[in-house]
PDB file of C-alpha atoms in Angstrom:
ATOM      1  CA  UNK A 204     147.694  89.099 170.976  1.00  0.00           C
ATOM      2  CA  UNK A 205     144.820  87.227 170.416  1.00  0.00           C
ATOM      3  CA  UNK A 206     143.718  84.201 173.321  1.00  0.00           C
ATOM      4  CA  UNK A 207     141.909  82.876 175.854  1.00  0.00           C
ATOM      5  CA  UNK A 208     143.020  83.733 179.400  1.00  0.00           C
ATOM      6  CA  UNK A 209     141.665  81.993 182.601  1.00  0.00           C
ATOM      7  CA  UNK A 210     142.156  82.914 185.833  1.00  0.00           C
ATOM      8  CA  UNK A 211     143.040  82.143 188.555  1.00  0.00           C
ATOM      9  CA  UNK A 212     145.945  79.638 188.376  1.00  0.00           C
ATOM     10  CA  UNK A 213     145.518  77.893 190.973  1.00  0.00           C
ATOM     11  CA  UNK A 214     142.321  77.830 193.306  1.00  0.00           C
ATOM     12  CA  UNK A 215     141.465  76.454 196.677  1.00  0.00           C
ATOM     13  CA  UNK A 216     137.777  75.879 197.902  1.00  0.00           C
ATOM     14  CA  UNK A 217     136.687  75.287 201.681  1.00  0.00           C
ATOM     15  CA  UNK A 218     133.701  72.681 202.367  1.00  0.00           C
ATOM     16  CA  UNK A 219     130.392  74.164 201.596  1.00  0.00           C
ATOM     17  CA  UNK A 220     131.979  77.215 199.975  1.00  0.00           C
ATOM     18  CA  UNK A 221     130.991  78.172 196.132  1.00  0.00           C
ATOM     19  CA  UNK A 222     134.076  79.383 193.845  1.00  0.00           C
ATOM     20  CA  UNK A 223     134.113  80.928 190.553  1.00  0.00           C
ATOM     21  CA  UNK A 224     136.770  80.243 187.711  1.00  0.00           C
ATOM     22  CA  UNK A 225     137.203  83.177 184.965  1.00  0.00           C
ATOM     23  CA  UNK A 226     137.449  82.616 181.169  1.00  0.00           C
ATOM     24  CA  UNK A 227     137.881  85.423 179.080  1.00  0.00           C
ATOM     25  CA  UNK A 228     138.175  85.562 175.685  1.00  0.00           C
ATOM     26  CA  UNK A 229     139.125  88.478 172.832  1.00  0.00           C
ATOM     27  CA  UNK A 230     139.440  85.849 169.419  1.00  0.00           C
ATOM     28  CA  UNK A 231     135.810  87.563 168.843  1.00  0.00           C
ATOM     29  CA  UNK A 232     134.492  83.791 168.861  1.00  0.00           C
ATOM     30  CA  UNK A 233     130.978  82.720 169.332  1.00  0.00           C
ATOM     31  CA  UNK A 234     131.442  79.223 171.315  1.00  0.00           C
ATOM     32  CA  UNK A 235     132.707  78.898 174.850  1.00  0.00           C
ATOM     33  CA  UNK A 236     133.332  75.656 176.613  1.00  0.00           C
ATOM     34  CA  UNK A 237     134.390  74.158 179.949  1.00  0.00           C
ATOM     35  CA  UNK A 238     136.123  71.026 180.220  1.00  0.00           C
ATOM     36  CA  UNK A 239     137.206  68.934 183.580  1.00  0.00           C
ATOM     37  CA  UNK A 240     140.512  67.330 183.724  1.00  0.00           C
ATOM     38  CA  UNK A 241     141.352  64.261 186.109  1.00  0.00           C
ATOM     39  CA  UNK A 242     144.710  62.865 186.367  1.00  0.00           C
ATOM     40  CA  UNK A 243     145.462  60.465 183.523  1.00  0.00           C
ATOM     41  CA  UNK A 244     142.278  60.774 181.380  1.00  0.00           C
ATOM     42  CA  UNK A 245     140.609  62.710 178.957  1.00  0.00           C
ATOM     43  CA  UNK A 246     138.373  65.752 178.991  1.00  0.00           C
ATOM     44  CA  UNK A 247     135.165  65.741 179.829  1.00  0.00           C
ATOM     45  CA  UNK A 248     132.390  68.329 179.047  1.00  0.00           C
ATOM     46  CA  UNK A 249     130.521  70.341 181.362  1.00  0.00           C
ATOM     47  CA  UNK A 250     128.995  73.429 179.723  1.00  0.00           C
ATOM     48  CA  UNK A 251     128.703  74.786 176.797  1.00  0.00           C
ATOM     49  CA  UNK A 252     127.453  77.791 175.411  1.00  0.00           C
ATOM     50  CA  UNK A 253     126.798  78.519 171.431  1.00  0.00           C
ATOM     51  CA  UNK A 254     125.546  82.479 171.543  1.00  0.00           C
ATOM     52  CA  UNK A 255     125.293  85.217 174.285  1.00  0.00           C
ATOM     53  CA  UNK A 256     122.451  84.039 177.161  1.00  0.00           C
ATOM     54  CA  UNK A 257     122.588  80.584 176.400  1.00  0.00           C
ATOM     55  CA  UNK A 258     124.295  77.449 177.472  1.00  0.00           C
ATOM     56  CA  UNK A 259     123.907  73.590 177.423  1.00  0.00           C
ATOM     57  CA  UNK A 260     124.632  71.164 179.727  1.00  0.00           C
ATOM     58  CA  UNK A 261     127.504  68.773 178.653  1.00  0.00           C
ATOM     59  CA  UNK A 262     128.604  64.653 180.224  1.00  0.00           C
ATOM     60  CA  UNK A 263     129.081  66.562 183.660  1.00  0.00           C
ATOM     61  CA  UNK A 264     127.182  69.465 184.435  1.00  0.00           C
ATOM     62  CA  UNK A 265     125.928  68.418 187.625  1.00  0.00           C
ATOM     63  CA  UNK A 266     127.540  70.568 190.762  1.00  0.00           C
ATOM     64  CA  UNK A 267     128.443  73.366 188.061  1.00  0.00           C
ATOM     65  CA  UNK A 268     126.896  77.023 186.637  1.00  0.00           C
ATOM     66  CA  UNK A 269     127.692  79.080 184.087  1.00  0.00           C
ATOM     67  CA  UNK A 270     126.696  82.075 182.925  1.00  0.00           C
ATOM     68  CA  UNK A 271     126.789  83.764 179.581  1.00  0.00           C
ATOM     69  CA  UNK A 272     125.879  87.026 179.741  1.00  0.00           C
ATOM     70  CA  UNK A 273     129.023  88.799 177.232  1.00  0.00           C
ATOM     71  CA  UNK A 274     130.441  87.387 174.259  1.00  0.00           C
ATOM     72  CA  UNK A 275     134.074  87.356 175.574  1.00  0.00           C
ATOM     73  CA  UNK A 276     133.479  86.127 178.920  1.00  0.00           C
ATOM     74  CA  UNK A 277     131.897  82.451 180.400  1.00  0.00           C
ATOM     75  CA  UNK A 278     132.613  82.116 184.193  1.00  0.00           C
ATOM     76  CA  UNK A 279     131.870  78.603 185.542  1.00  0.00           C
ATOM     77  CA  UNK A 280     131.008  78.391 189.160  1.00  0.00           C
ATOM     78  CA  UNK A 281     131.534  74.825 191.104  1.00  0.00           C
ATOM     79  CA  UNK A 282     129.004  74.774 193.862  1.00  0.00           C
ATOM     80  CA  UNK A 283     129.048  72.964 197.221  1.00  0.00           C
ATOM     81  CA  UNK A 284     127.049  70.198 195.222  1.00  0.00           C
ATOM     82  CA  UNK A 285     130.134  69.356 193.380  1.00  0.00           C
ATOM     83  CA  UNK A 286     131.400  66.854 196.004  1.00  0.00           C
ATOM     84  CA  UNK A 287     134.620  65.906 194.394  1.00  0.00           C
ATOM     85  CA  UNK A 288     135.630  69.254 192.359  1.00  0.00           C
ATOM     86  CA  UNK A 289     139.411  68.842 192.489  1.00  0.00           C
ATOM     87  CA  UNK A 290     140.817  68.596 189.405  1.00  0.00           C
ATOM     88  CA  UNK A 291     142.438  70.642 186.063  1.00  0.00           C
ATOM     89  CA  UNK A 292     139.708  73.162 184.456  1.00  0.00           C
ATOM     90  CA  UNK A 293     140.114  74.023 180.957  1.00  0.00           C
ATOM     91  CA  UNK A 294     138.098  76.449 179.022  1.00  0.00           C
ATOM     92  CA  UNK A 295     138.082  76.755 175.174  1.00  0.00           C
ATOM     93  CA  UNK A 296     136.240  78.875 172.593  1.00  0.00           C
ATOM     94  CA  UNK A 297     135.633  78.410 168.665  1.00  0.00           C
ATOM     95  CA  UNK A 298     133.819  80.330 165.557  1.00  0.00           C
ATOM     96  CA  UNK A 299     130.608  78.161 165.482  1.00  0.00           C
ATOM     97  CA  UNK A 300     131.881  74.512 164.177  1.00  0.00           C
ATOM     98  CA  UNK A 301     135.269  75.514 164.063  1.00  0.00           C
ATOM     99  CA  UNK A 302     138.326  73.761 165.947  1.00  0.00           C
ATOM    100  CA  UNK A 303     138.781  74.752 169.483  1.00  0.00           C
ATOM    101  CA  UNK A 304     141.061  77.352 171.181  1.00  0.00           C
ATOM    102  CA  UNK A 305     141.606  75.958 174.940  1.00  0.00           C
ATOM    103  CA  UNK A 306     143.348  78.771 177.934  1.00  0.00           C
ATOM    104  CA  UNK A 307     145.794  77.433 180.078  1.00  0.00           C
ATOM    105  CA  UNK A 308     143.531  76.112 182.822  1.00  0.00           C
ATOM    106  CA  UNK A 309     142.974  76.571 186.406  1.00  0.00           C
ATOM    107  CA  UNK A 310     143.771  73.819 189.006  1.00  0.00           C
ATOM    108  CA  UNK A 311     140.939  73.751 192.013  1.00  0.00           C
ATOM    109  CA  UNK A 312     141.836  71.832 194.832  1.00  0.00           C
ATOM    110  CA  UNK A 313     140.065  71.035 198.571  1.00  0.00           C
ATOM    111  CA  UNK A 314     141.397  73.181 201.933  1.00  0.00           C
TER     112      UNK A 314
ATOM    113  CA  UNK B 102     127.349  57.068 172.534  1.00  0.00           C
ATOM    114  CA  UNK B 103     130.906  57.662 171.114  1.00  0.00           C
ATOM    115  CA  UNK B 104     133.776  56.183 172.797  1.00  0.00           C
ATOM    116  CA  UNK B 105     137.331  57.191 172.155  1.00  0.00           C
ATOM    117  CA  UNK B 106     140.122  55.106 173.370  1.00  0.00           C
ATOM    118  CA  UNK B 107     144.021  55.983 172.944  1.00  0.00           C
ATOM    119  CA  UNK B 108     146.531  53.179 173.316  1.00  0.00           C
ATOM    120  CA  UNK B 109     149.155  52.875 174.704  1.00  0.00           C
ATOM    121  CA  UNK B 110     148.282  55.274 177.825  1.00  0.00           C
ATOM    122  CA  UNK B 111     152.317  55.826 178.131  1.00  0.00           C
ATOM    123  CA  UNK B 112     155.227  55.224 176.014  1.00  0.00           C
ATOM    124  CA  UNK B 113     159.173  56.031 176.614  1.00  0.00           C
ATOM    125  CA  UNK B 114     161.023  55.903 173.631  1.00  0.00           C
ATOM    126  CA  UNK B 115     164.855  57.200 173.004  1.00  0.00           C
ATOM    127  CA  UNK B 116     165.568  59.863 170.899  1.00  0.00           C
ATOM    128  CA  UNK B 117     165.475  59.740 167.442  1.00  0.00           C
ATOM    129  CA  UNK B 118     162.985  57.070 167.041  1.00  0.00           C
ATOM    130  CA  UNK B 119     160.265  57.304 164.500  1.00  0.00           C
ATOM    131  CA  UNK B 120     156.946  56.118 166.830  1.00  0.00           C
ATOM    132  CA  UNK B 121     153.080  55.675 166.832  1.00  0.00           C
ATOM    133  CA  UNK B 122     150.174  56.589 168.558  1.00  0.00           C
ATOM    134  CA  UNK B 123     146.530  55.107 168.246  1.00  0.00           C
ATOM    135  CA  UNK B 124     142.987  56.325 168.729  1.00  0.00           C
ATOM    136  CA  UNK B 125     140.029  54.312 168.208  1.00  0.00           C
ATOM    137  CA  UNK B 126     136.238  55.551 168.236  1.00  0.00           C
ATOM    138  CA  UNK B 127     133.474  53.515 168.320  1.00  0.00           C
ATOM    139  CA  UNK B 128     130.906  55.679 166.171  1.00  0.00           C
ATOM    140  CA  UNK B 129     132.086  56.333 162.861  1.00  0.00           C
ATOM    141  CA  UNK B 130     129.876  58.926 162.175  1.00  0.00           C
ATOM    142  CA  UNK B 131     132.463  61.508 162.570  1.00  0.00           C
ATOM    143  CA  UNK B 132     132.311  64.861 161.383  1.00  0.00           C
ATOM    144  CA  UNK B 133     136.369  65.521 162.004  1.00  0.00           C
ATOM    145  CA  UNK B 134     139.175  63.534 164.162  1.00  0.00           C
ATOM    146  CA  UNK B 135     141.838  66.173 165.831  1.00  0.00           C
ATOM    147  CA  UNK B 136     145.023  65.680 167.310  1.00  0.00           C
ATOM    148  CA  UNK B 137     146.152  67.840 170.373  1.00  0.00           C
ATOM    149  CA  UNK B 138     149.143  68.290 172.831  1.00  0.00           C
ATOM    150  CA  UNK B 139     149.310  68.882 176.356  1.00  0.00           C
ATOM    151  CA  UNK B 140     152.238  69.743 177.763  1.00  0.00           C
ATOM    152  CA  UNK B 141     152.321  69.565 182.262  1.00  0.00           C
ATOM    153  CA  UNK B 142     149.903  72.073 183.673  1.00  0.00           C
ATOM    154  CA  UNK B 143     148.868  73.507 180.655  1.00  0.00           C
ATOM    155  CA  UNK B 144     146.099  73.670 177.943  1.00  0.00           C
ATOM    156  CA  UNK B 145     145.589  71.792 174.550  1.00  0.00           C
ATOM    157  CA  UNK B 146     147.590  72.734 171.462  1.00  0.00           C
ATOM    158  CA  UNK B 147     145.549  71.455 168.170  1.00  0.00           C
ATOM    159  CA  UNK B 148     148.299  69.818 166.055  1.00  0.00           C
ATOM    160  CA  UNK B 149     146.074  68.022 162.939  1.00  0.00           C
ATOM    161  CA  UNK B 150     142.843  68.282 162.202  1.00  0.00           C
ATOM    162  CA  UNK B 151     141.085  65.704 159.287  1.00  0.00           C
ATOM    163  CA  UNK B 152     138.247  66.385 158.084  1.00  0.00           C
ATOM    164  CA  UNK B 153     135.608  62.638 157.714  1.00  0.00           C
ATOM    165  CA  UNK B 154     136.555  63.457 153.814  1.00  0.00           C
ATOM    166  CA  UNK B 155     140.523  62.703 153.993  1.00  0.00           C
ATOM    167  CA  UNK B 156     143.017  60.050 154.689  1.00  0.00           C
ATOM    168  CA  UNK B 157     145.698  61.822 156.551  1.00  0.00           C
ATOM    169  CA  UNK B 158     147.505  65.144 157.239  1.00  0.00           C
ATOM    170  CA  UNK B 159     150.457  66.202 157.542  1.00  0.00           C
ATOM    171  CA  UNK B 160     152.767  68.911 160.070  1.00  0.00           C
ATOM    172  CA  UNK B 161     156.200  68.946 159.442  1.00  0.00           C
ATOM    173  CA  UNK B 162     157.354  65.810 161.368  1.00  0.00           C
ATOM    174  CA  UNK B 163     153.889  64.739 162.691  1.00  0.00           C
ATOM    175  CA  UNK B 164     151.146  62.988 159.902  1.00  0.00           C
ATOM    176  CA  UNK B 165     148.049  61.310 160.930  1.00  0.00           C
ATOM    177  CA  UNK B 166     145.914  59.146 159.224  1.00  0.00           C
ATOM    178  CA  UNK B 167     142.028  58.031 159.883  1.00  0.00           C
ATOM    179  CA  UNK B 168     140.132  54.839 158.478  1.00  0.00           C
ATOM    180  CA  UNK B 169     136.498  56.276 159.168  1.00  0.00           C
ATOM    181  CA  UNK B 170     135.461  52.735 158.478  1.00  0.00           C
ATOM    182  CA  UNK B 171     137.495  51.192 160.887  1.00  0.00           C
ATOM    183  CA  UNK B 172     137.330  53.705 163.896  1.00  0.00           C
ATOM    184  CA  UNK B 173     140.739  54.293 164.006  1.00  0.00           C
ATOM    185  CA  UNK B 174     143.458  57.306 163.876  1.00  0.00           C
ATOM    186  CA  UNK B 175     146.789  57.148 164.622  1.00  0.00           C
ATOM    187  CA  UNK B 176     149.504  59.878 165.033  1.00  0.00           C
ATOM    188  CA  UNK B 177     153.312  59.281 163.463  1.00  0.00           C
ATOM    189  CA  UNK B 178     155.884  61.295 164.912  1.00  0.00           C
ATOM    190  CA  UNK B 179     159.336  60.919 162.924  1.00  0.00           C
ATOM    191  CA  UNK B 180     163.100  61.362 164.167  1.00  0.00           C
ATOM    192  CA  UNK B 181     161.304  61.833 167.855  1.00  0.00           C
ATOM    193  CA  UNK B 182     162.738  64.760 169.809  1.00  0.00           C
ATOM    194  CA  UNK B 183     162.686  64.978 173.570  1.00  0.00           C
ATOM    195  CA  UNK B 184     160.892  68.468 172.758  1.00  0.00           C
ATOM    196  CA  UNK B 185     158.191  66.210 171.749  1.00  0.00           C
ATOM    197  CA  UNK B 186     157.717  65.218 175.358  1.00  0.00           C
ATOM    198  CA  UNK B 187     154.579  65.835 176.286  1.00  0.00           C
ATOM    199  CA  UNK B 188     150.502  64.331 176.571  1.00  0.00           C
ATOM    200  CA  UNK B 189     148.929  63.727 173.152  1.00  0.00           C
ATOM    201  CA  UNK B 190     144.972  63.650 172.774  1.00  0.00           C
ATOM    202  CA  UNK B 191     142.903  62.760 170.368  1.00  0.00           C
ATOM    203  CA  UNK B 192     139.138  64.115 170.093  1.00  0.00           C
ATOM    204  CA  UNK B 193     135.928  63.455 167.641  1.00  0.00           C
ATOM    205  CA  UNK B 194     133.645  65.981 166.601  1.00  0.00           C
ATOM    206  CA  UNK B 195     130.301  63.945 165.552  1.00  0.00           C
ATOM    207  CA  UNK B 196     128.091  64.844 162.618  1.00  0.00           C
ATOM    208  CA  UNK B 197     125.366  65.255 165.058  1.00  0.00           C
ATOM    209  CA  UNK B 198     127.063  66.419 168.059  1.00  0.00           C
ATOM    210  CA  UNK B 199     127.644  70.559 166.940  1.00  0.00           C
ATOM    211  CA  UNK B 200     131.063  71.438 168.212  1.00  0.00           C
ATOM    212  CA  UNK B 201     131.023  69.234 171.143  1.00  0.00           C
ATOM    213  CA  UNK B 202     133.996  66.478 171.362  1.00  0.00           C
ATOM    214  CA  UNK B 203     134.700  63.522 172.592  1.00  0.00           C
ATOM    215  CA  UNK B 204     138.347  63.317 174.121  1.00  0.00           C
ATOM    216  CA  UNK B 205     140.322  60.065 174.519  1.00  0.00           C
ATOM    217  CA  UNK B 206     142.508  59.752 177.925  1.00  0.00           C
ATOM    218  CA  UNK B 207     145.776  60.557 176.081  1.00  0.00           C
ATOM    219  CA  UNK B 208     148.755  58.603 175.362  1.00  0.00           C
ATOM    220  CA  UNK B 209     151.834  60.440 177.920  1.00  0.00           C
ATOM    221  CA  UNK B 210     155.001  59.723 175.397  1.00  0.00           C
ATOM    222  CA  UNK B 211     158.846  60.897 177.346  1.00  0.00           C
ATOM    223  CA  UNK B 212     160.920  60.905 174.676  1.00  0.00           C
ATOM    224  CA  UNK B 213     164.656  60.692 176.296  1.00  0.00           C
ATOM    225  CA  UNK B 214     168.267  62.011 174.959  1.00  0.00           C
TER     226      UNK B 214
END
């Protein structure tokens, strides 16, 4: 089956320390996302990436990295910048100005 | 900058009950309104998508509607289920935005037996 699969689940950082949150995709599409969750609101944008070695910075971006470097895959790392990175992370992909696929999300919280 | 705003945040309704949910942007240079769902701990499932062209479409029970004009969208679910439990968001896609949206903060509806 066809989808977007991040991972892990759930993910705990330590002050100072740098994690990384997978997104993989196999729907062969071209545009990868990351979104933040907070309790009761919306999504907001952090990356965004339209082709293979290239991304844009979205509303939030600061604190975060991502990388593109293979079609199918667009790992987001929140840094020890990020002082308040607990929250729901949601990653989503699309053909090029298509609707949106989103994973399942991983939930980062603070040791 | 676009705004989207979804009202009300919750609503509890009993079973059966035909019910609506609003959205309102504040640019209405939209290139496509969608609807999503979100059920607890889980990702976005797209339910409608209009295009700026159309009025409304429709999902089985679920049709939604946009006035471009007026900046508005709303979402009617009929004969309400409590399967229909759940977050609904509602996101723009501007003409000059590429694929980036703009979500609204959701509308949580509990829809009791």
């Amino acid at each position: 089956d066809g989808g977007i699969t991040q991972s892990p689940k759930y993910l705990f950082r330590k002050e100072g320390q740098n994690v990384t949150l997978s997104c993989e995709q196999n729907l062969n599409h071209d545009a990868m996302y990351w979104y933040r969750q907070d309790p009761g609101q919306g999504l907001r944008l952090i990356y965004y990436s339209q082709i293979v070695n290239d991304f844009q910075k979205g509303d939030i971006a600061e604190g975060y990295s991502v990388s593109r470097e293979k079609k199918e895959s667009f790992p987001l790392t929140v840094t020890s910048a990020q002082k308040n990175p607990t929250a729901f992370y949601l990653c989503a992909s699309s053909f090029s100005g298509r609707p949106q696929h989103f994973g399942d999300g991983t939930r980062l919280s603070i040791l | 900058k676009q705004e989207v705003t979804q009202i009300p945040a919750a609503l509890s309704v009993p079973e059966g009950e035909n019910l609506v949910l609003n959205c309102s942007f504040t640019d209405s240079a939209i290139y496509n309104l969608q609807w999503f769902r979100q059920d607890p701990g889980k990702g976005l499932t797209s339910l409608l998508l209009i295009q700026s062209s159309q009025r409304e479409q429709t999902s089985g029970r679920l049709n939604a509607s946009l006035d471009k004009s007026s900046g508005r969208s709303t979402l009617y679910i009929a004969a309400s289920q409590p399967g229909d439990s759940a977050t609904y968001l509602c996101a723009v896609r501007r003409e000059t935005s590429g694929s980036r949206l703009t979500f609204g903060e959701g509308t949580q509806l509990t829809v009791n037996p």
